[in-house]
Coordinates of C-alpha atoms (C1' of nucleotides) and ligand atoms in Angstrom, one line a residue:
Chain A
M1 CA -11.3 -32.6 -22.6
K2 CA -11.1 -31.9 -19.0
N3 CA -10.5 -28.0 -19.2
A4 CA -13.9 -27.1 -17.6
E5 CA -13.3 -29.7 -14.9
A6 CA -9.7 -28.5 -14.2
A7 CA -10.9 -24.9 -14.1
E8 CA -13.6 -25.7 -11.6
L9 CA -10.9 -27.5 -9.3
L10 CA -8.9 -24.2 -9.5
Q11 CA -11.8 -22.1 -8.6
N12 CA -13.0 -24.4 -5.6
I13 CA -9.5 -24.2 -4.2
A14 CA -9.7 -20.1 -4.6
D15 CA -12.9 -20.3 -2.8
M16 CA -11.7 -22.3 0.1
L17 CA -8.5 -20.3 0.4
E18 CA -10.4 -17.0 0.4
I19 CA -12.7 -18.4 3.2
K20 CA -9.4 -19.5 5.1
G21 CA -8.5 -15.9 5.0
E22 CA -5.5 -16.6 2.7
S23 CA -3.9 -13.6 0.8
P24 CA -6.1 -12.2 -1.9
F25 CA -3.3 -12.3 -4.5
R26 CA -2.9 -15.9 -3.8
V27 CA -6.7 -16.3 -4.4
R28 CA -6.5 -14.3 -7.6
A29 CA -3.6 -16.3 -8.7
Y30 CA -5.9 -19.5 -8.5
R31 CA -8.8 -17.8 -10.2
E32 CA -6.5 -16.3 -13.0
A33 CA -5.0 -19.7 -13.8
A34 CA -8.6 -21.1 -13.8
R35 CA -9.8 -18.6 -16.3
A36 CA -6.8 -19.4 -18.4
I37 CA -7.6 -23.0 -18.5
E38 CA -11.3 -22.3 -19.3
T39 CA -10.4 -20.3 -22.2
L40 CA -7.6 -22.5 -23.5
A41 CA -8.3 -23.6 -26.9
E42 CA -6.8 -27.0 -26.6
P43 CA -7.3 -29.8 -24.3
I44 CA -5.5 -29.3 -21.0
E45 CA -4.4 -33.0 -21.3
A46 CA -2.5 -32.4 -24.5
V47 CA -0.7 -29.6 -22.8
A48 CA 0.1 -31.7 -19.8
E49 CA 1.2 -34.5 -21.9
R50 CA 3.6 -32.3 -23.6
D51 CA 4.8 -31.0 -20.3
E52 CA 4.0 -27.5 -21.1
L53 CA 1.4 -26.5 -18.3
E54 CA 3.8 -23.7 -17.1
E55 CA 3.8 -22.2 -20.5
I56 CA 0.1 -21.4 -19.8
P57 CA 0.0 -17.5 -18.6
G58 CA -1.2 -17.5 -15.1
V59 CA 0.0 -21.1 -14.5
G60 CA 3.4 -21.3 -12.6
E61 CA 5.4 -24.1 -10.9
S62 CA 2.9 -24.8 -8.1
I63 CA -0.4 -24.7 -9.9
A64 CA 1.3 -26.7 -12.8
A65 CA 2.2 -29.5 -10.4
K66 CA -1.1 -29.6 -8.8
L67 CA -2.8 -29.8 -12.6
A68 CA -0.5 -32.5 -13.5
E69 CA -1.2 -34.6 -10.3
Y70 CA -5.0 -34.2 -10.8
L71 CA -4.9 -35.0 -14.6
E72 CA -2.9 -38.1 -13.9
T73 CA -4.4 -39.6 -10.8
G74 CA -7.9 -37.9 -10.9
T75 CA -7.4 -36.5 -7.4
L76 CA -5.4 -33.7 -5.8
A77 CA -4.0 -34.2 -2.2
Y78 CA -3.7 -30.7 -1.8
Y79 CA -7.4 -30.2 -2.5
E80 CA -8.4 -33.1 -0.2
D81 CA -6.5 -31.6 2.6
L82 CA -8.2 -28.1 2.0
R83 CA -11.4 -29.8 2.1
E84 CA -10.6 -31.2 5.8
Q85 CA -9.9 -27.6 6.8
V86 CA -12.9 -25.9 5.0
R87 CA -16.3 -27.3 5.1
P88 CA -17.1 -28.1 1.4
G89 CA -20.3 -26.7 1.7
L90 CA -19.1 -23.4 2.8
A91 CA -18.0 -22.5 -0.8
E92 CA -21.8 -23.1 -2.0
L93 CA -22.5 -19.9 0.3
L94 CA -20.5 -17.8 -1.9
E95 CA -23.0 -18.4 -4.7
V96 CA -25.4 -16.3 -2.9
P97 CA -25.1 -12.6 -4.1
G98 CA -23.7 -10.4 -1.3
I99 CA -22.2 -13.5 0.5
G100 CA -18.5 -13.3 0.5
P101 CA -15.6 -15.2 2.3
K102 CA -16.0 -13.3 5.5
K103 CA -19.6 -13.7 5.8
A104 CA -19.6 -17.3 4.9
K105 CA -16.9 -17.9 7.6
L106 CA -18.7 -16.0 10.0
F107 CA -21.9 -17.9 9.6
Y108 CA -20.3 -21.1 9.7
E109 CA -18.2 -20.5 12.8
Q110 CA -21.0 -18.8 14.8
L111 CA -24.0 -20.7 13.6
G112 CA -22.6 -23.9 12.0
I113 CA -24.2 -22.9 8.6
D114 CA -22.6 -24.9 5.8
S115 CA -25.3 -24.9 3.1
I116 CA -27.8 -22.6 1.5
E117 CA -30.6 -24.5 2.8
K118 CA -29.3 -23.7 6.3
L119 CA -28.6 -20.1 5.6
E120 CA -32.1 -19.6 4.5
K121 CA -33.6 -21.4 7.7
A122 CA -31.4 -19.1 9.9
A123 CA -32.2 -15.9 8.1
R124 CA -36.0 -17.0 8.4
E125 CA -35.6 -17.5 12.1
H126 CA -33.9 -14.2 12.6
K127 CA -30.7 -15.8 13.9
L128 CA -28.4 -14.1 11.6
R129 CA -29.1 -10.5 13.2
T130 CA -27.5 -11.7 16.3
L131 CA -24.2 -11.6 14.7
P132 CA -21.9 -8.6 14.7
R133 CA -22.5 -6.2 11.8
I134 CA -25.4 -8.1 10.5
G135 CA -28.8 -6.5 10.8
P136 CA -32.3 -6.9 9.6
K137 CA -31.8 -5.6 6.1
T138 CA -28.8 -7.9 5.7
E139 CA -31.1 -10.9 6.6
E140 CA -33.8 -9.8 4.4
G141 CA -31.2 -9.3 1.6
I142 CA -29.9 -12.8 1.9
L143 CA -33.4 -14.2 1.6
N144 CA -33.8 -12.1 -1.3
A145 CA -30.7 -13.2 -2.9
I146 CA -31.3 -16.8 -2.4
E147 CA -34.6 -16.5 -4.0
R148 CA -32.9 -14.9 -7.1
L149 CA -30.2 -17.4 -7.1
R150 CA -32.9 -20.2 -7.4
G151 CA -34.9 -18.1 -10.1
R152 CA -32.2 -17.6 -12.5
S153 CA -30.7 -20.2 -14.9
G154 CA -27.1 -19.2 -15.3
R155 CA -25.8 -17.2 -18.0
T156 CA -28.0 -15.9 -20.7
P157 CA -26.9 -16.6 -24.6
L158 CA -25.9 -13.5 -26.2
G159 CA -28.9 -14.2 -28.8
I160 CA -31.5 -13.3 -25.9
A161 CA -29.6 -10.9 -24.2
L162 CA -28.4 -8.5 -27.0
P163 CA -32.1 -7.9 -28.3
A164 CA -33.2 -7.3 -24.5
A165 CA -30.3 -4.9 -24.0
R166 CA -31.1 -2.9 -27.3
E167 CA -34.8 -2.5 -26.1
F168 CA -33.5 -1.2 -22.8
L169 CA -30.7 0.9 -24.4
E170 CA -33.4 2.9 -26.3
I171 CA -35.3 3.4 -23.1
V172 CA -32.2 4.9 -21.3
R173 CA -31.5 7.1 -24.2
G174 CA -34.9 8.5 -23.8
L175 CA -34.6 9.2 -20.3
K176 CA -34.4 12.9 -19.3
D177 CA -31.0 14.5 -19.1
V178 CA -29.1 11.3 -20.9
R179 CA -26.6 12.6 -23.5
Q180 CA -25.2 9.3 -24.7
A181 CA -25.8 5.7 -23.9
D182 CA -24.1 2.6 -25.3
L183 CA -24.1 -1.1 -24.2
A184 CA -20.9 -2.2 -22.4
G185 CA -19.6 -5.4 -20.3
S186 CA -19.6 -8.8 -22.2
L187 CA -22.4 -7.6 -24.4
R188 CA -20.1 -5.1 -26.2
R189 CA -17.3 -7.6 -26.2
G190 CA -19.6 -10.1 -27.9
R191 CA -19.3 -13.0 -25.6
D192 CA -21.5 -16.1 -26.4
T193 CA -23.2 -15.9 -23.1
I194 CA -23.8 -13.0 -20.9
G195 CA -23.9 -12.7 -17.1
D196 CA -25.7 -9.4 -16.8
L197 CA -26.7 -6.5 -19.2
D198 CA -24.3 -3.4 -18.6
L199 CA -25.4 -0.2 -19.9
L200 CA -23.3 3.1 -19.7
A201 CA -24.8 6.6 -20.0
S202 CA -23.6 10.2 -19.9
S203 CA -25.3 13.0 -18.4
D204 CA -24.6 16.3 -16.5
D205 CA -26.7 15.2 -13.8
P206 CA -25.9 11.5 -13.3
A207 CA -27.9 10.9 -10.2
R208 CA -31.1 12.0 -11.7
V209 CA -30.6 9.5 -14.4
V210 CA -30.0 6.5 -12.1
D211 CA -33.1 7.7 -10.1
Q212 CA -35.3 7.4 -13.4
F213 CA -33.7 4.1 -14.4
V214 CA -34.5 2.3 -11.1
A215 CA -38.1 3.8 -11.4
L216 CA -38.4 2.2 -14.7
P217 CA -41.6 -0.1 -14.8
G218 CA -39.2 -2.9 -16.1
A219 CA -37.4 -2.9 -12.8
K220 CA -39.1 -5.8 -10.8
S221 CA -36.6 -5.1 -8.1
I222 CA -33.6 -2.8 -7.2
L223 CA -30.5 -4.2 -6.1
A224 CA -28.4 -1.0 -5.8
H225 CA -29.2 2.6 -6.3
G226 CA -26.5 5.2 -5.8
P227 CA -25.6 8.4 -7.5
T228 CA -23.5 7.0 -10.3
K229 CA -25.0 3.5 -10.6
G230 CA -28.0 1.4 -10.3
T231 CA -29.0 -2.3 -10.7
I232 CA -32.3 -3.7 -11.2
V233 CA -33.6 -7.2 -12.1
T234 CA -36.2 -7.6 -14.7
A235 CA -39.2 -9.8 -14.9
E236 CA -37.2 -12.3 -16.9
H237 CA -34.6 -12.4 -14.1
L238 CA -32.1 -10.4 -16.3
Q239 CA -30.0 -8.1 -14.2
I240 CA -29.0 -4.9 -15.6
D241 CA -26.3 -2.5 -14.4
L242 CA -26.4 1.1 -15.4
R243 CA -23.4 3.2 -15.0
V244 CA -23.7 7.1 -15.4
V245 CA -20.8 9.6 -15.7
K246 CA -20.1 13.1 -16.9
P247 CA -19.9 13.8 -20.8
E248 CA -16.2 14.4 -20.5
E249 CA -15.8 11.0 -18.8
Y250 CA -17.6 9.0 -21.2
G251 CA -14.6 7.4 -22.9
A252 CA -12.7 6.6 -19.8
A253 CA -16.0 5.0 -18.3
L254 CA -16.7 3.1 -21.8
Q255 CA -13.2 1.7 -21.5
Y256 CA -13.7 0.6 -17.8
F257 CA -17.2 -0.8 -18.2
T258 CA -16.5 -2.7 -21.4
G259 CA -13.9 -4.7 -19.4
S260 CA -13.0 -7.3 -19.2
K261 CA -11.7 -7.2 -15.8
A262 CA -8.5 -9.0 -16.8
H263 CA -8.2 -6.6 -19.7
N264 CA -8.6 -3.7 -17.3
I265 CA -6.2 -4.8 -14.6
H266 CA -3.6 -5.4 -17.3
L267 CA -4.2 -1.9 -18.7
R268 CA -4.0 -0.1 -15.4
A269 CA -0.9 -1.9 -14.3
L270 CA 0.6 -1.1 -17.6
A271 CA -0.6 2.7 -17.3
E272 CA 0.9 2.8 -13.6
A273 CA 4.3 1.6 -15.0
A274 CA 4.2 4.4 -17.5
G275 CA 3.4 7.2 -14.9
Y276 CA -0.4 7.2 -15.1
K277 CA -3.3 6.2 -13.1
V278 CA -6.4 4.9 -15.0
N279 CA -9.8 4.8 -13.7
E280 CA -13.3 5.1 -15.0
Y281 CA -13.1 8.9 -14.8
G282 CA -10.1 9.4 -17.0
V283 CA -6.3 8.9 -17.0
F284 CA -4.4 10.9 -14.6
R285 CA -0.7 11.7 -14.6
T286 CA 0.8 10.4 -11.5
S287 CA 3.3 13.2 -10.9
D288 CA 0.6 15.9 -10.4
D289 CA -2.6 14.1 -10.6
R290 CA -3.4 16.3 -13.9
R291 CA -6.4 14.6 -16.0
V292 CA -4.8 13.9 -19.4
A293 CA -7.4 12.0 -21.1
G294 CA -11.0 10.3 -20.7
E295 CA -13.3 11.9 -23.0
T296 CA -12.8 9.3 -25.6
E297 CA -11.8 5.6 -25.4
K298 CA -9.0 6.2 -28.0
G299 CA -7.5 8.9 -25.8
V300 CA -7.2 6.6 -22.9
Y301 CA -5.5 4.0 -24.8
Q302 CA -3.3 6.3 -26.7
T303 CA -2.3 8.0 -23.6
V304 CA -0.8 4.8 -22.3
G305 CA 0.9 3.9 -25.7
L306 CA -1.6 1.8 -27.1
E307 CA -3.6 1.7 -30.3
W308 CA -7.4 1.7 -29.7
I309 CA -8.5 -2.0 -29.0
P310 CA -11.5 -3.5 -30.5
P311 CA -13.8 -4.6 -27.7
E312 CA -14.0 -8.3 -29.1
L313 CA -10.4 -8.4 -28.3
R314 CA -10.4 -7.1 -24.8
E315 CA -9.8 -10.5 -23.0
D316 CA -6.1 -10.1 -21.8
Q317 CA -5.4 -12.8 -24.5
G318 CA -2.5 -10.9 -26.1
E319 CA -4.3 -7.7 -27.5
I320 CA -2.6 -5.6 -25.2
E321 CA 0.9 -6.4 -26.2
A322 CA -0.3 -6.5 -30.0
A323 CA -1.7 -2.8 -29.5
A324 CA 1.7 -2.0 -27.8
S325 CA 3.6 -2.9 -30.9
G326 CA 1.0 -1.9 -33.5
D327 CA 0.1 -5.5 -34.5
L328 CA -3.5 -5.6 -33.8
P329 CA -5.5 -7.6 -36.4
D330 CA -7.7 -5.8 -38.9
L331 CA -10.7 -7.7 -37.7
V332 CA -13.5 -8.7 -40.4
E333 CA -16.6 -6.6 -40.3
L334 CA -20.2 -7.4 -41.3
A335 CA -19.7 -5.2 -44.3
D336 CA -16.9 -7.4 -45.5
I337 CA -19.4 -10.2 -46.1
R338 CA -20.3 -10.8 -49.5
G339 CA -22.8 -13.6 -49.1
D340 CA -24.3 -16.4 -47.1
L341 CA -23.1 -19.8 -47.5
H342 CA -25.7 -21.5 -45.6
L343 CA -29.4 -21.2 -45.9
H344 CA -32.4 -23.5 -45.6
T345 CA -35.7 -23.1 -47.3
D346 CA -39.1 -24.9 -47.0
W347 CA -37.7 -27.6 -49.4
S348 CA -36.2 -29.1 -46.3
D349 CA -36.8 -27.7 -42.6
G350 CA -36.8 -23.8 -43.5
R351 CA -39.8 -21.9 -42.9
D352 CA -39.7 -19.6 -45.7
S353 CA -39.6 -20.2 -49.5
L354 CA -36.6 -20.5 -51.8
E355 CA -37.7 -17.2 -53.5
Q356 CA -38.1 -15.4 -50.0
M357 CA -34.9 -16.5 -48.9
V358 CA -33.3 -14.9 -52.1
E359 CA -35.1 -11.7 -51.6
A360 CA -33.8 -11.7 -48.1
A361 CA -30.4 -12.1 -49.2
R362 CA -30.8 -9.3 -51.9
A363 CA -32.1 -7.2 -49.3
R364 CA -29.1 -7.5 -47.4
G365 CA -27.1 -6.5 -50.5
Y366 CA -25.3 -9.7 -50.9
E367 CA -23.5 -10.5 -53.9
Y368 CA -24.1 -14.3 -53.8
V369 CA -26.0 -16.7 -51.7
V370 CA -25.9 -20.5 -51.1
I371 CA -29.1 -22.5 -50.7
S372 CA -28.0 -25.4 -48.8
D373 CA -30.9 -27.7 -47.7
H374 CA -30.6 -30.9 -45.8
S375 CA -29.6 -34.0 -47.5
V376 CA -31.6 -37.5 -47.9
S377 CA -30.9 -39.4 -44.7
M378 CA -32.3 -36.4 -42.7
G379 CA -35.8 -37.7 -43.7
F380 CA -37.5 -36.2 -40.6
V381 CA -36.7 -32.6 -42.1
H382 CA -37.4 -33.6 -45.6
G383 CA -33.9 -33.9 -46.8
L384 CA -33.6 -33.6 -50.6
T385 CA -33.7 -36.8 -52.7
L386 CA -31.9 -36.9 -56.0
E387 CA -35.1 -36.0 -57.9
R388 CA -35.7 -33.1 -55.6
I389 CA -32.3 -31.7 -55.9
Q390 CA -32.7 -31.6 -59.7
E391 CA -36.0 -30.0 -59.2
Q392 CA -34.4 -27.5 -56.9
R393 CA -31.6 -26.7 -59.2
G394 CA -34.2 -25.8 -62.1
R395 CA -35.7 -23.4 -59.8
I396 CA -32.2 -21.7 -58.9
V397 CA -31.5 -21.4 -62.7
E398 CA -34.9 -19.6 -63.0
L399 CA -34.1 -17.4 -60.2
N400 CA -30.8 -16.6 -61.4
E401 CA -32.4 -15.3 -64.6
R402 CA -35.0 -13.3 -62.6
Y403 CA -32.6 -11.8 -60.3
P404 CA -29.4 -10.9 -62.2
D405 CA -28.0 -8.6 -59.2
I406 CA -27.3 -11.6 -57.0
R407 CA -25.7 -15.1 -57.7
I408 CA -27.8 -17.8 -56.3
L409 CA -25.6 -20.9 -55.9
H410 CA -26.8 -24.3 -55.5
G411 CA -25.3 -25.9 -52.2
T412 CA -26.4 -28.7 -49.9
E413 CA -25.7 -29.5 -46.2
V414 CA -24.9 -33.0 -46.4
N415 CA -24.7 -35.5 -43.6
I416 CA -21.5 -37.0 -42.5
R417 CA -22.4 -40.5 -41.8
A418 CA -20.9 -42.5 -38.8
D419 CA -17.8 -43.7 -41.2
G420 CA -17.1 -40.2 -42.5
S421 CA -18.8 -41.0 -45.9
L422 CA -21.5 -38.5 -47.1
D423 CA -24.9 -38.9 -47.8
Y424 CA -24.8 -38.4 -51.5
E425 CA -22.5 -40.0 -54.2
D426 CA -19.5 -38.1 -55.5
E427 CA -21.1 -37.5 -58.7
V428 CA -24.1 -35.9 -56.8
L429 CA -21.9 -33.8 -55.0
A430 CA -19.9 -32.7 -58.0
E431 CA -23.2 -31.1 -59.4
F432 CA -23.4 -28.7 -56.3
D433 CA -21.9 -25.2 -56.4
V434 CA -20.9 -25.5 -52.8
V435 CA -20.9 -28.4 -50.4
T436 CA -21.1 -28.1 -46.7
A437 CA -20.8 -31.2 -44.7
S438 CA -22.1 -31.6 -41.2
V439 CA -22.7 -34.1 -38.3
H440 CA -26.1 -34.6 -37.2
S441 CA -26.2 -37.8 -35.6
G442 CA -24.0 -40.2 -33.9
M443 CA -22.3 -37.7 -31.8
G444 CA -21.4 -39.7 -28.7
M445 CA -18.6 -41.2 -30.6
D446 CA -15.4 -41.5 -28.9
R447 CA -12.7 -39.0 -29.8
E448 CA -10.7 -41.2 -32.1
R449 CA -13.5 -42.5 -34.0
M450 CA -15.0 -38.9 -34.3
T451 CA -11.9 -37.5 -35.5
R452 CA -11.4 -40.0 -38.2
R453 CA -15.0 -39.5 -39.1
I454 CA -14.6 -35.7 -39.4
L455 CA -11.2 -35.8 -41.1
R456 CA -12.5 -38.0 -44.0
A457 CA -15.3 -35.5 -44.5
V458 CA -12.8 -32.6 -44.5
R459 CA -10.6 -34.4 -46.8
N460 CA -13.3 -35.2 -49.2
P461 CA -12.5 -33.2 -52.4
H462 CA -16.1 -32.3 -52.9
V463 CA -16.6 -30.7 -49.4
D464 CA -16.0 -27.2 -49.2
I465 CA -17.1 -26.2 -45.7
L466 CA -17.4 -28.2 -42.5
G467 CA -20.6 -27.1 -40.9
H468 CA -20.9 -26.3 -37.2
P469 CA -17.5 -28.4 -36.5
T470 CA -18.0 -29.2 -33.0
G471 CA -21.8 -29.7 -32.7
R472 CA -22.4 -27.9 -29.3
I473 CA -25.7 -26.3 -28.5
L474 CA -25.5 -23.8 -25.6
G475 CA -26.8 -25.0 -22.4
K476 CA -28.0 -28.1 -24.0
R477 CA -25.0 -30.1 -25.7
E478 CA -21.3 -30.2 -25.2
P479 CA -19.3 -30.2 -28.1
Y480 CA -18.4 -33.7 -29.3
E481 CA -15.1 -35.1 -28.4
V482 CA -13.0 -34.4 -31.6
D483 CA -9.4 -33.5 -32.1
L484 CA -10.0 -30.0 -33.3
Q485 CA -6.2 -29.3 -34.1
A486 CA -6.1 -32.2 -36.3
V487 CA -9.3 -31.0 -38.1
I488 CA -7.9 -27.6 -38.5
R489 CA -4.6 -28.8 -39.9
A490 CA -6.5 -31.0 -42.3
A491 CA -8.8 -28.2 -43.1
A492 CA -5.5 -25.8 -43.9
E493 CA -4.1 -28.8 -46.3
S494 CA -7.2 -29.6 -48.2
G495 CA -8.5 -26.0 -48.4
T496 CA -11.9 -26.8 -46.8
A497 CA -13.1 -24.0 -44.7
L498 CA -14.4 -24.3 -41.2
E499 CA -17.9 -22.8 -40.4
I500 CA -18.5 -20.3 -37.7
N501 CA -22.3 -21.0 -37.5
A502 CA -24.1 -17.8 -36.4
Q503 CA -27.0 -19.4 -34.7
P504 CA -26.7 -17.8 -31.2
D505 CA -27.2 -21.2 -29.4
R506 CA -24.6 -22.6 -31.6
L507 CA -21.7 -20.1 -32.2
D508 CA -19.6 -23.0 -33.4
L509 CA -16.8 -22.6 -34.1
K510 CA -16.5 -20.6 -30.9
D511 CA -14.3 -17.6 -30.4
T512 CA -11.0 -19.5 -29.0
D513 CA -11.6 -22.3 -31.7
A514 CA -11.7 -19.7 -34.5
R515 CA -8.4 -18.2 -33.1
L516 CA -6.7 -21.5 -34.0
V517 CA -8.0 -21.6 -37.5
A518 CA -6.7 -18.1 -38.2
E519 CA -3.3 -19.3 -36.7
A520 CA -3.2 -22.3 -38.8
G521 CA -3.7 -20.4 -42.0
A522 CA -7.2 -22.0 -42.7
M523 CA -10.2 -20.3 -43.7
V524 CA -13.6 -19.7 -42.0
A525 CA -17.0 -19.3 -43.4
I526 CA -19.4 -17.0 -41.4
N527 CA -22.9 -18.2 -42.0
S528 CA -26.3 -17.7 -40.5
D529 CA -27.6 -21.3 -41.3
A530 CA -30.9 -19.3 -41.5
H531 CA -34.1 -21.3 -41.4
S532 CA -36.4 -18.2 -42.0
V533 CA -35.8 -14.8 -43.6
E534 CA -35.5 -12.9 -40.3
Q535 CA -32.5 -15.4 -39.5
L536 CA -30.2 -14.0 -42.1
G537 CA -29.7 -11.2 -39.5
L538 CA -28.2 -13.7 -37.0
L539 CA -25.0 -13.4 -39.1
E540 CA -23.9 -10.4 -36.7
Y541 CA -23.5 -13.0 -33.8
G542 CA -21.1 -15.0 -36.0
I543 CA -19.1 -11.8 -36.8
A544 CA -18.7 -11.0 -33.1
T545 CA -17.5 -14.6 -32.6
A546 CA -15.3 -14.4 -35.5
R547 CA -13.7 -11.0 -34.2
R548 CA -13.3 -12.6 -30.8
G549 CA -11.4 -15.3 -32.6
W550 CA -8.8 -12.6 -34.2
I551 CA -10.4 -13.4 -37.7
E552 CA -9.5 -10.9 -40.4
R553 CA -11.1 -10.6 -43.7
K554 CA -8.4 -12.6 -45.4
H555 CA -9.6 -15.8 -43.3
V556 CA -13.1 -15.6 -44.4
L557 CA -14.3 -17.5 -47.5
N558 CA -17.6 -15.4 -47.8
A559 CA -15.7 -12.1 -47.8
L560 CA -14.3 -13.0 -51.2
P561 CA -15.8 -11.6 -54.2
L562 CA -18.0 -13.8 -56.5
E563 CA -15.5 -14.5 -58.9
Q564 CA -12.5 -15.4 -56.3
L565 CA -15.1 -17.5 -54.4
L566 CA -15.8 -19.6 -57.3
R567 CA -12.3 -20.2 -58.4
R568 CA -11.2 -21.1 -54.9
L569 CA -14.2 -23.6 -54.8
G570 CA -13.0 -24.8 -58.3
R571 CA -16.4 -24.3 -60.0
P572 CA -17.1 -22.2 -63.4
T573 CA -17.8 -18.9 -63.0
T574 CA -20.8 -18.4 -65.0
P575 CA -24.2 -19.6 -63.9
A576 CA -25.5 -23.2 -65.1
R577 CA -27.8 -23.0 -67.8
Y578 CA -31.2 -24.9 -67.5
A579 CA -30.4 -27.4 -70.0
L580 CA -27.0 -28.4 -68.5
A581 CA -29.0 -28.7 -64.9
A582 CA -31.8 -30.9 -66.2
Chain B
dG1 C1' 0.7 -18.2 -6.5
dC2 C1' 2.7 -15.6 -10.4
dC3 C1' 6.1 -12.8 -12.6
dG4 C1' 9.9 -9.6 -14.4
dT5 C1' 12.9 -3.5 -21.0
dT6 C1' 12.4 -0.5 -14.0
dT7 C1' 12.5 -6.3 -10.2
dT8 C1' 14.2 -13.5 -9.2
dC9 C1' 11.8 -10.3 -4.4
dG10 C1' 8.3 -7.4 -3.6
dG11 C1' 4.9 -5.9 -5.6
dC12 C1' -0.1 -7.5 -7.4
dC13 C1' -6.1 -2.1 -10.5
dC14 C1' -9.2 1.0 -8.8
dG15 C1' -13.5 2.6 -7.2
dA16 C1' -19.2 2.4 -6.0
dC17 C1' -22.8 0.9 -2.9
dT18 C1' -24.6 -1.1 1.4
dG19 C1' -25.4 -1.6 6.1
dT20 C1' -24.0 -0.7 10.3
dT21 C1' -20.4 1.4 11.9
dT22 C1' -19.3 5.9 15.2
dT23 C1' -15.2 5.5 11.2
dC24 C1' -15.5 1.4 7.3
dA25 C1' -15.4 -3.4 6.2
dG26 C1' -17.6 -6.4 3.0
dT27 C1' -18.7 -7.4 -1.5
dC28 C1' -19.2 -6.5 -6.1
dG29 C1' -18.5 -3.8 -10.8
Ligands
DGT1 N1 -11.0 -2.2 -13.2 C1 -12.1 -3.3 -12.8 N2 -13.2 -3.4 -13.6 C2 -14.0 -4.4 -13.4 C3 -13.9 -5.3 -12.3 N3 -14.9 -6.3 -12.4 C4 -15.7 -5.8 -13.4 N4 -15.0 -4.7 -14.1 C5 -15.6 -3.8 -15.3 C6 -15.3 -4.8 -16.4 C7 -16.5 -5.5 -16.9 O1 -16.4 -6.1 -18.0 C8 -17.4 -4.6 -16.4 C9 -18.8 -5.3 -16.1 O2 -18.6 -6.2 -15.2 P1 -19.5 -7.4 -15.2 O3 -19.4 -8.3 -13.9 O4 -20.7 -7.3 -15.5 O5 -18.6 -8.5 -16.1 P2 -18.8 -8.8 -17.7 O6 -19.9 -7.9 -18.2 O7 -17.6 -8.5 -18.4 O8 -19.3 -10.3 -17.8 P3 -20.5 -10.9 -17.5 O9 -21.2 -11.4 -18.8 O10 -21.5 -10.0 -17.0 O11 -20.3 -12.1 -16.4 O12 -17.1 -4.0 -15.1 C10 -12.6 -5.0 -11.5 O13 -12.4 -5.9 -10.6 N5 -11.7 -4.1 -11.9
MG2 MG1 -21.8 -7.9 -17.4
MG3 MG1 -22.2 -5.9 -14.5
ZN4 ZN1 -28.0 -26.0 -41.7

DNA sequence: GCCGTTTTCGGCCCGACTGTTTTCAGTCG
């Protein structure tokens, strides 16, 4: 899969064109194409193979030809040419916050600066301030920006950013004169990683709120401080943007600040065609500049002829068209989830006892819960031997008698071996209520073998769910090479569900993969994979991911009521008796 | 460079904050 690589190539071209002073629209075209390829659910090679590159929105004749050349030969003549014209190191300067194409060009042409290293040196020696429109503050700002760049480690996983953002949100809500406050930006859209924390507030005196915000003890440095917005950096190197508007502007501001950028641009272009101007203060009729909406988000969308669009869909991936024609999906919600199908206990690598995990599931109001400890070959996490399976089943029978308000199902997270066979014999698997099969080793396998391996597991009649189907760990491990389309097709045929594992460092399947599942008519299971009682709450992240993947309740295995779930799994609907289990 | 129920040519979202400016360019959201 060369999507990330191809997207980066286009981004590099965009950077160089920008430094060259090319048309901003041309630059934007390259960035848009890069974004489209980055979020493409299938390998770009496969699209190129079918000769369908131009079908990708944002990719036209010219970029399609460049991509084809790059994918075929591994290089791109146009790019090599550009690198002759624009010193490659110059693009690196754009990574420094506050440095754009104009300053990069200026620094290179006047001082020969073509690396962050050289930029830092020049700033320290006060050479920058000799240049036009560059003073001591800019120089100082550049040094600080370089330091920040080195201190931070890319995008933050949602699982870290969201709790931190909620803490700050409560602080903001407590500031004097604040009326309302909410999360916005990528947090509100539920992206798996977050660039910065975007918070929105309303107040009759916005400037006073911003003043209080930047004066908070949590603000280790202040990057911007104006009458309507402020930006701070926390000790943990998280950047927080707060935007503050008047109460009557809140809806328009929330729409703006939730984004995404691409969604906003599309919405605003659509509005203009309909005779309106949209900004963060409201919707204005072009003819007389009268404000006709802005108090609520819904009003903003309705005024331009759209249904209200759930934030998770706002990526300009077809949601605006769907909203225009009334075809938005009815997205799954946390309240639709009837049970968690993937929990671990201290019988394998979980922290808490079987009973504690069941209590936690009851506390969440679940109708059913599946205990799915690891299988025998996972010796290092105490995978269950045949004897311990029987023993655990006995415990579950007891617990079912003790807790009639929840049905406890006996499952397993069975290891998929290198050849696609499973860790337990068929007779053993048949005794479980729910079987989740997952890959936990041999992930470096080539695409063909890995696909065969996983297909075999998916088609195994005993397997109900394929666990964390691509194996990615955010920031640590790339997804394995696998033909996911083939896996999804097989899942649709065999009735095996594909998991959306809600562990925030996994979120696997990811959003765009999940959308393929829905389109293929297969099902997903949204599971916490909890290893402790509090981790049942991680399901929230899986729900966000599912919603971003246009998943509806009807696509979700664990949104089924118990009876229907068991029927679908081909299991008897009454609890096992102890005698039968023993 | 892309794209089309207003266009195959001529548009392409709209605004805040900073620093350095004597009137606004650059950068970012
Ligand atoms: N209209 C418009 N809105 C923008 C633009 N750039 C950003 N926004 C809006 C939409 C974004 O979701 C919101 C917050 O900006 P961010 O840069 O923080 O982006 P976002 O949070 O979406 O992603 P992130 O995870 O922070 O990288 O501001 C723009 O160029 N035009
Ligand atoms: Mg953001
Ligand atoms: Mg932001
Ligand atoms: Zn697990």
